[in-house]
Short mmCIF file of C-alpha atoms and ligand atoms in Angstrom, two decimals:
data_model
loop_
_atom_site.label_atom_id
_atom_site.label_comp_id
_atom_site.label_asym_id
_atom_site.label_seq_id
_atom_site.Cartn_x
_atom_site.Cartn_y
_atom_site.Cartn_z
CA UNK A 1 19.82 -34.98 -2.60
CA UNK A 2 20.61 -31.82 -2.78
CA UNK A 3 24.92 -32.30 -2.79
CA UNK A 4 25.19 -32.07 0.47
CA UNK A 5 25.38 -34.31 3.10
CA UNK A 6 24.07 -32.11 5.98
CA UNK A 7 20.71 -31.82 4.64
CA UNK A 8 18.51 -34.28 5.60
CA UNK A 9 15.54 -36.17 3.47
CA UNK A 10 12.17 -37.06 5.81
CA UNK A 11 10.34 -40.26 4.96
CA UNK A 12 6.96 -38.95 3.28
CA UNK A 13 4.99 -41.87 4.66
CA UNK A 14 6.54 -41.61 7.99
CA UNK A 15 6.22 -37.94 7.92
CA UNK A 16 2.23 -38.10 6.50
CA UNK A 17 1.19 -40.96 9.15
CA UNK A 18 2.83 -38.90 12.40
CA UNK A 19 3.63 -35.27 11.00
CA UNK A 20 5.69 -34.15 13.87
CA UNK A 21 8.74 -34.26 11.80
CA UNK A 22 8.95 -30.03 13.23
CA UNK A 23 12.75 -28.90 14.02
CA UNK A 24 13.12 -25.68 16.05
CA UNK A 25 13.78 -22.56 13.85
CA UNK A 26 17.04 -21.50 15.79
CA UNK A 27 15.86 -18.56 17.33
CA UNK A 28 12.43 -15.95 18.35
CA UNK A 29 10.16 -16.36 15.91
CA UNK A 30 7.06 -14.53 15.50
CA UNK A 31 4.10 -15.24 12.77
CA UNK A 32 2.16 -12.17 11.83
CA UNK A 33 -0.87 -13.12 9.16
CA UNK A 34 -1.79 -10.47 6.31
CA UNK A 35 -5.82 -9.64 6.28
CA UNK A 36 -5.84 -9.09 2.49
CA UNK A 37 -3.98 -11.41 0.95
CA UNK A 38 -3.83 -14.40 3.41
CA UNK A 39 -0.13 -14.72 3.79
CA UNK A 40 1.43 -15.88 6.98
CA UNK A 41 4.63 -14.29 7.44
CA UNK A 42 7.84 -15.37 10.11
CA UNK A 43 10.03 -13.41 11.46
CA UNK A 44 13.23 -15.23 13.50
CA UNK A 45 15.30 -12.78 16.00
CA UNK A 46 13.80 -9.39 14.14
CA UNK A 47 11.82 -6.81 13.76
CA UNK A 48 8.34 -7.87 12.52
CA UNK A 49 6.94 -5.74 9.65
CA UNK A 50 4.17 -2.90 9.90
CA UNK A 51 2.96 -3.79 6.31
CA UNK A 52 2.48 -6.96 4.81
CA UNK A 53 5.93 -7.92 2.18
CA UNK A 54 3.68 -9.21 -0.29
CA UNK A 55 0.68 -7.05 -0.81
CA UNK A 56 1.46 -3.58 1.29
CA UNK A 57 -1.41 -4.34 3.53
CA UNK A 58 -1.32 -2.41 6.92
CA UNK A 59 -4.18 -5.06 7.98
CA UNK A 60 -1.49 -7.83 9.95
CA UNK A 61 -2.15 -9.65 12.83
CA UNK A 62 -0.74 -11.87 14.96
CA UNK A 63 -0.91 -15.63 13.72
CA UNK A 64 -1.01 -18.61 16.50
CA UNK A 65 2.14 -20.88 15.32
CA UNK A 66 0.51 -24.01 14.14
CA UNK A 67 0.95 -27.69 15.80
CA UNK A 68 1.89 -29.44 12.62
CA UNK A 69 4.20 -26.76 11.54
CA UNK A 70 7.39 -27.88 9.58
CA UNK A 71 10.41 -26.13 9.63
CA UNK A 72 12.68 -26.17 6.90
CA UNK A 73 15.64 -27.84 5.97
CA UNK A 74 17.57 -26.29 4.07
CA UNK A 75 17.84 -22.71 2.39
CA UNK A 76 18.52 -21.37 -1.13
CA UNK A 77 20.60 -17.93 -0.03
CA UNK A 78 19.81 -14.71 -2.09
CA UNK A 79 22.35 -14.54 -4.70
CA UNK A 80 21.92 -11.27 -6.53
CA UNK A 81 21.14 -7.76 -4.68
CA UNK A 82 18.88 -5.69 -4.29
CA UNK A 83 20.44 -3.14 -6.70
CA UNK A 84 21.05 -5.60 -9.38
CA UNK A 85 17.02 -6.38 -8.92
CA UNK A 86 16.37 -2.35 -9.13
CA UNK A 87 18.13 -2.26 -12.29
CA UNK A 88 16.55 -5.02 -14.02
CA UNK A 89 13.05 -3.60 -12.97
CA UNK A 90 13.47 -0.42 -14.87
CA UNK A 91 14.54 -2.36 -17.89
CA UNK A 92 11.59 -4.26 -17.72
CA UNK A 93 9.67 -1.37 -17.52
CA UNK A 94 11.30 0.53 -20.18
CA UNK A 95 10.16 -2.39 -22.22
CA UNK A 96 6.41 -2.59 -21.42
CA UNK A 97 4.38 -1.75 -24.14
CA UNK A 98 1.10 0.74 -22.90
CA UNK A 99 2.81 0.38 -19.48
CA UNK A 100 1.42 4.39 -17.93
CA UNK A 101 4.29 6.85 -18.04
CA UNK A 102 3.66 7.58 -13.86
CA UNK A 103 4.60 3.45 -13.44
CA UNK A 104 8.53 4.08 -14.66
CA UNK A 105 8.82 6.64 -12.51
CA UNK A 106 6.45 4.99 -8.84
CA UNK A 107 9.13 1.64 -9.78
CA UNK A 108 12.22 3.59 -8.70
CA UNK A 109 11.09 4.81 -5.14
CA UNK A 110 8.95 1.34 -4.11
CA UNK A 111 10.59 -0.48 -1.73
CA UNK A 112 12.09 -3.91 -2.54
CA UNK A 113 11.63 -6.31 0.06
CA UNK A 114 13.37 -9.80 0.12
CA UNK A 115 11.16 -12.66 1.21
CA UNK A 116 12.21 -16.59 1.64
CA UNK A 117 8.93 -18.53 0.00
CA UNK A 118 8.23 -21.85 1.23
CA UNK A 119 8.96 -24.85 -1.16
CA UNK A 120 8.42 -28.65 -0.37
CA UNK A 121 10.86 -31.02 -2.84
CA UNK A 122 10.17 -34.86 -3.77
CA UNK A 123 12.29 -37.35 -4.01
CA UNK A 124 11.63 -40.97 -5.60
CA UNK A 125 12.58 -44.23 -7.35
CA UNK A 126 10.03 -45.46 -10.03
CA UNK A 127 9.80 -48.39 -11.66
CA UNK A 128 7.38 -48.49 -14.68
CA UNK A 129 6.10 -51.46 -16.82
CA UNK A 130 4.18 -50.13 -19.71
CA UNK A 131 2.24 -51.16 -22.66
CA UNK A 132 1.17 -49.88 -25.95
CA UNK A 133 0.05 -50.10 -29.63
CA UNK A 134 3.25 -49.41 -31.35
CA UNK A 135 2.30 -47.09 -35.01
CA UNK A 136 4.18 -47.45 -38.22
CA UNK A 137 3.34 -45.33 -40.93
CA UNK A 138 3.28 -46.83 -44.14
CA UNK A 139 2.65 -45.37 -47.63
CA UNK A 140 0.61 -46.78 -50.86
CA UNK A 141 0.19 -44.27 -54.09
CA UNK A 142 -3.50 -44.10 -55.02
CA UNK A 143 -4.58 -42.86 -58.63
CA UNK A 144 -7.47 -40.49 -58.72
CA UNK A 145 -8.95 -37.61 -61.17
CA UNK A 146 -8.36 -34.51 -60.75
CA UNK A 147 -10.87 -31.30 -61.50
CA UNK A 148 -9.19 -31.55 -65.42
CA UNK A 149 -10.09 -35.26 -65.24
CA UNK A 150 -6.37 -36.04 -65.67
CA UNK A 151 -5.10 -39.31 -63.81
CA UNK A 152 -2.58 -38.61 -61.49
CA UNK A 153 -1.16 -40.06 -58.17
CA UNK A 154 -0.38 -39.17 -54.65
CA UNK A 155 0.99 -41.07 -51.59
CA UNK A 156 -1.46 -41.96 -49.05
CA UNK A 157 0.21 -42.52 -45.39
CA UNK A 158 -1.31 -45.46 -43.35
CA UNK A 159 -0.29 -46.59 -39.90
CA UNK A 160 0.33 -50.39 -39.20
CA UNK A 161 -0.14 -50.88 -35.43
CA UNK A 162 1.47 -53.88 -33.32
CA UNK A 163 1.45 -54.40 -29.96
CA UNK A 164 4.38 -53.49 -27.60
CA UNK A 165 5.57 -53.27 -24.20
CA UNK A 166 8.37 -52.17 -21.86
CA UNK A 167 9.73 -51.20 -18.20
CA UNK A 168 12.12 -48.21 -17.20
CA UNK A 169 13.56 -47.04 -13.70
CA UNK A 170 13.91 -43.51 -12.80
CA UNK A 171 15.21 -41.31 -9.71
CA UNK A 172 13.27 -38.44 -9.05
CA UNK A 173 15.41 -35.56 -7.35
CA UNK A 174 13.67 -32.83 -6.33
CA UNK A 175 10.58 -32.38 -7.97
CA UNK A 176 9.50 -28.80 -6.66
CA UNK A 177 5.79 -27.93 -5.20
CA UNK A 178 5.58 -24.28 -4.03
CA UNK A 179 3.66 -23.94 -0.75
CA UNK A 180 3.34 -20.18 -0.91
CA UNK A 181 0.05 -18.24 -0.79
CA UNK A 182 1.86 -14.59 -0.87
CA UNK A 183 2.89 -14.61 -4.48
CA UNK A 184 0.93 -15.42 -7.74
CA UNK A 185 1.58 -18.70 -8.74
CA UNK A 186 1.42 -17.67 -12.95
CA UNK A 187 4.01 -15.14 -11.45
CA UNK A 188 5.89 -17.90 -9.39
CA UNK A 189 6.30 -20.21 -12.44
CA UNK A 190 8.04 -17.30 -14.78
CA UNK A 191 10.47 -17.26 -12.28
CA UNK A 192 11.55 -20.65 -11.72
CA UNK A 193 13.93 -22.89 -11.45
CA UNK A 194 15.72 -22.08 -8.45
CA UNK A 195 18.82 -24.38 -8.36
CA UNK A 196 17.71 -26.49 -5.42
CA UNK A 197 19.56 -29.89 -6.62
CA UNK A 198 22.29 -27.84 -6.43
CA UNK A 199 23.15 -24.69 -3.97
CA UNK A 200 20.85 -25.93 -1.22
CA UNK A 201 22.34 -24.94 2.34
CA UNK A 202 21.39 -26.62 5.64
CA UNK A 203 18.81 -23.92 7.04
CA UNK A 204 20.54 -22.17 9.46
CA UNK A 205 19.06 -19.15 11.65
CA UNK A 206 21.75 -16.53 10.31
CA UNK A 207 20.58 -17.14 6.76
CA UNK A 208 16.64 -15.66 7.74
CA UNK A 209 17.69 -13.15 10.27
CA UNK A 210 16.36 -10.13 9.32
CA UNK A 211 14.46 -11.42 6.55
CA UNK A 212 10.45 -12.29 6.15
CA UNK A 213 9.88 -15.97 5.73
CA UNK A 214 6.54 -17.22 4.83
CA UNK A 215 5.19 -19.58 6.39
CA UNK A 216 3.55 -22.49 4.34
CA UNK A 217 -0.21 -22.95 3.57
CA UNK A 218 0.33 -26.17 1.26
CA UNK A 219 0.39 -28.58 3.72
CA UNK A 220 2.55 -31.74 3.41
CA UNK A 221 -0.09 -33.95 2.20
CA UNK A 222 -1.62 -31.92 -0.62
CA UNK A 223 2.02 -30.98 -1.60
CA UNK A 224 2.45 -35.08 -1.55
CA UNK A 225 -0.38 -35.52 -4.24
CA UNK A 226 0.66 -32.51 -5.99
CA UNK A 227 4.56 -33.61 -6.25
CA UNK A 228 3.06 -37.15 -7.63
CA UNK A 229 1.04 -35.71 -10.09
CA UNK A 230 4.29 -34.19 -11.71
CA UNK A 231 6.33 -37.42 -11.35
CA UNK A 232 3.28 -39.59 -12.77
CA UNK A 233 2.87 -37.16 -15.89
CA UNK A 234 6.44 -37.38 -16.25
CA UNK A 235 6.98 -40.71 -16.21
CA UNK A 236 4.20 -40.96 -18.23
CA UNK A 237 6.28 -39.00 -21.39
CA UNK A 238 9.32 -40.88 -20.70
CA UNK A 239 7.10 -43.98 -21.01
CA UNK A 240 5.82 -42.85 -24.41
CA UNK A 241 9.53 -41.92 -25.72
CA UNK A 242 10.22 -45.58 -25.44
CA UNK A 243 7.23 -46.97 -27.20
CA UNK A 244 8.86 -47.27 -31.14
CA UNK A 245 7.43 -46.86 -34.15
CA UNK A 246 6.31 -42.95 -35.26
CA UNK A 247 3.47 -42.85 -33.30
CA UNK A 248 1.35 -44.71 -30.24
CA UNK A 249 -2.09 -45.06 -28.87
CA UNK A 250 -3.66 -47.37 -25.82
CA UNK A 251 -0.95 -46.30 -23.61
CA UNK A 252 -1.04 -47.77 -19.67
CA UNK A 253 1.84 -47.62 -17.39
CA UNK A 254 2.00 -49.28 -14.31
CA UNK A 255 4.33 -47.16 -11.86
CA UNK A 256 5.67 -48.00 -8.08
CA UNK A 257 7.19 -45.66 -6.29
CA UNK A 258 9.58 -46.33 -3.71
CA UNK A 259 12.13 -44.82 -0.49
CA UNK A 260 9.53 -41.29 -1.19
CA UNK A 261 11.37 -38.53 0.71
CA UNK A 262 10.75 -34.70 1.15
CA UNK A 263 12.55 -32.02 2.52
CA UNK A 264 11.17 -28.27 3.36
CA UNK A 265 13.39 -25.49 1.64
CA UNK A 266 13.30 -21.81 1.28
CA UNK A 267 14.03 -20.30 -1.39
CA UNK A 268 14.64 -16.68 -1.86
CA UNK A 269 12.73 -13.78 -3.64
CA UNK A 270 12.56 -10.12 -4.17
CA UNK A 271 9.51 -8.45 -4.06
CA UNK A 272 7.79 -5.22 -5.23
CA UNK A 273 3.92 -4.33 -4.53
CA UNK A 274 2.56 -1.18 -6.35
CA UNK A 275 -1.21 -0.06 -6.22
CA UNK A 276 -2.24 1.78 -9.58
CA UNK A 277 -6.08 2.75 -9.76
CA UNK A 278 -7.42 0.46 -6.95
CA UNK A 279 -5.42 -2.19 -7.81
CA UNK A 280 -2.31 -3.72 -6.45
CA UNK A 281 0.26 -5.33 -8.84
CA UNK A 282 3.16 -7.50 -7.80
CA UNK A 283 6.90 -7.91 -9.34
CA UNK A 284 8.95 -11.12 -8.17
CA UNK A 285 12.63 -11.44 -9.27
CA UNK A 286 14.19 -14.67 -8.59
CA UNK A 287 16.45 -14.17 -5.64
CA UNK A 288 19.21 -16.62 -6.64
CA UNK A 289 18.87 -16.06 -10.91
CA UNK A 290 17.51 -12.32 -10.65
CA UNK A 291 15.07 -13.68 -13.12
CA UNK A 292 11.70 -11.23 -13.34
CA UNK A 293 8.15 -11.69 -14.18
CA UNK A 294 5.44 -8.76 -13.27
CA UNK A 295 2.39 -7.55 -13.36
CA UNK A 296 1.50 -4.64 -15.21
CA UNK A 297 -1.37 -2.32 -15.39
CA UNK A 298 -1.83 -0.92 -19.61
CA UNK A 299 -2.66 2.40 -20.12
CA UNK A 300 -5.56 3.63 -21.70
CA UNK A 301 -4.28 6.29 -22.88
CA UNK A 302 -2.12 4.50 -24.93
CA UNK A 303 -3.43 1.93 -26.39
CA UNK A 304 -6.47 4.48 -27.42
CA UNK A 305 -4.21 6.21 -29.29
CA UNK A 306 -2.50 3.01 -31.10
CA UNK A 307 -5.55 1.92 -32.14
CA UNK A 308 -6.50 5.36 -33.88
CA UNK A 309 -3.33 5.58 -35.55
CA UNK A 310 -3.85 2.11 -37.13
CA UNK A 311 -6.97 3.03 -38.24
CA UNK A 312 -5.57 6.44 -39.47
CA UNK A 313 -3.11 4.23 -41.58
CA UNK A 314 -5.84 1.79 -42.66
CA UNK A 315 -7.95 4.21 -44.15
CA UNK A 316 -4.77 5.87 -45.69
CA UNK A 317 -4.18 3.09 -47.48
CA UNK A 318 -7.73 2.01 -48.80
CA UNK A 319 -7.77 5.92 -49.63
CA UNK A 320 -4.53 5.63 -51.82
CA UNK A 321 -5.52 1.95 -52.62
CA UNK A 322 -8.72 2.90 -54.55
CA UNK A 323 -7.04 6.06 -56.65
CA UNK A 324 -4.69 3.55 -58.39
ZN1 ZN B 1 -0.74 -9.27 2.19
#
C-alpha cells in the first residue's frame, strides 16, 4: 500500500477492461521521442531537452501523447545528489579493471542528468492449495570389495516418498515491473530495489518540474502478465518450503488471486551516456540508494599486455621449473 493513505490503488481488471483510469499530470506537458534509442520522454512546465537523457541522441521528435496514457500515482523523490552520484562514479571507475585511461578522465566532465523511469507495482491476495510427493532420505550400509578385495562398508542414502498436501495465503505488496525502454534492463536490475512499499509520495507536479520523465512503453496489460509471472514463481517457492521431508518432486499448486490492484510510480535515476569508439555506454545510479551499475568499454591495450605478462611468468616458471 505504499504507507500512505493518499495514494491510491486502481482495480487491474477494471483498469484492463476500460483503461481510461488517466489522471491529468498537473501541468504543460510535452512528449519528445528519441530516434535511436526509442525512448519517449515528458517534460511537465519545462524546458524540453535538445538531446535525448538516455542515449545523447540529437535525433528527438515530437511524440503525439497517447489515448490510453496513464499517469502516475505516486513518486519516489531523488534522495541523494548529483555530487554524491559524481563521486561514486569515479570510484567505480578507479576500480574497473582494463577500463581505458581517457574513460576516468571523459567521466568527470559528462553531464549527469536525473530522469524519473516509469514503474507499474502489483498488489494481491493468494490463496494456494498445493500438492506433492513428500522425500525422506533414508540410509542402509551396503558391503562391497574394494580394488584390494577387502570387505568394507559405506552408507547408501535412499529417499522414501509419501504423498502430501497443503494451502497458504499470501499478500502481495508491490511486486515491481519496470516499464522503461530508456535504460538497460541487466543495468536496471543492479540497481534495484527502490523502496516503493515505503517512501512512495502522492505524484505531485512540483516533484517532476524540471525533470525528464519517461513515458512508459510496457503497457498495463503486458506489465499485468509480467507482475503475475513473479507472484506465481513466488508462490510457487513458498509452496515448496512447506512441503516436509528433505526433498520433493510432482509439485502442483493451485493459486487464486484476488482484490488485484496496480498503481503507476516513478521512480528516480541518475544518468550518464558516454560514446567510446562508436559505441555509447550508459551508467545508472539509483536515485533514492545512489546504488551504481555501468557499462564499461575494456581496453585493449590493457588486457594485451596482462596477457603477455602471464605468459612472461608462465614460461618463467616452466624455465626455472625444469632446471631443478
Ligand atoms: Zn535516446
Amino acid at each position: 500500500m505504499g504507507g500512505d493513505a493518499a495514494i491510491i490503488e486502481h482495480d487491474l481488471e477494471q483498469a484492463l477492461r476500460d483503461p481510461a483510469v488517466s489522471r491529468h499530470w498537473g501541468g504543460q506537458r510535452k512528449e519528445v521521442k528519441c530516434q535511436n534509442c526509442h525512448a519517449i520522454s515528458v517534460f511537465v512546465d519545462g524546458r524540453v531537452a535538445q538531446r535525448c537523457d538516455f542515449c545523447g541522441s540529437p535525433a528527438i521528435v515530437a511524440h503525439e501523447e497517447m489515448q490510453d496514457a496513464i499517469t502516475p500515482q505516486s513518486i519516489l523523490p531523488f534522495n541523494v545528489s548529483d555530487g554524491q552520484v559524481r563521486d561514486r562514479i569515479r570510484q567505480w571507475y578507479g576500480s574497473r579493471w582494463f577500463a581505458p585511461n581517457r574513460l576516468k578522465t571523459a567521466a568527470l566532465t559528462d553531464t549527469i542528468h536525473g530522469v524519473y523511469l516509469p514503474y507499474w507495482t502489483f498488489d494481491a491476495h493468494a490463496h494456494a492449495q498445493w500438492s506433492a510427493d513428500a522425500g525422506h532420505y533414508y540410509y542402509t550400509t551396503e558391503t562391497y570389495r574394494d580394488s584390494n578385495g577387502q570387505t568394507k562398508s559405506r552408507q547408501v542414502r535412499h529417499v522414501r516418498w509419501t504423498p502430501a498436501s497443503g494451502s497458504l495465503s499470501h499478500f502481495f505488496d508491490d511486486t515491481l515491473v519496470p516499464g522503461t525502454k530508456g535504460v538497460h534492463p541487466k543495468l536496471l536490475r543492479q540497481v534495484e530495489p527502490f523502496p516503493t512499499q515505503t517512501s512512495l509520495k502522492p505524484y505531485a507536479p512540483e516533484y517532476v518540474r524540471g525533470w525528464t520523465v519517461e513515458r512508459y512503453q510496457v503497457d498495463l496489460r503486458r506489465a499485468a502478465q509480467l507482475g503475475q509471472k513473479q507472484m506465481s514463481e513466488q508462490l510457487h517457492q513458498m509452496c515448496a518450503q512447506q512441503v516436509p521431508g528433505d526433498t520433493h518432486r510432482n509439485l502442483q499448486v493451485d493459486a487464486r488471486y484476488q482484490g488485484r490492484t496496480f498503481k503507476h510510480v516513478l521512480v528516480p535515476v541518475w544518468l550518464v551516456h558516454y560514446t567510446y569508439g562508436r559505441t555509447t555506454y550508459q551508467i545508472i545510479a539509483n536515485g533514492y540508494t545512489g546504488q551504481l551499475a555501468g557499462e564499461r568499454p575494456y581496453s585493449v591495450v590493457k588486457i594485451a599486455l596482462a596477457v603477455l605478462l602471464g605468459l612472461v611468468l608462465l614460461a618463467l616458471v616452466l624455465y626455472y621449473g625444469q632446471l631443478q
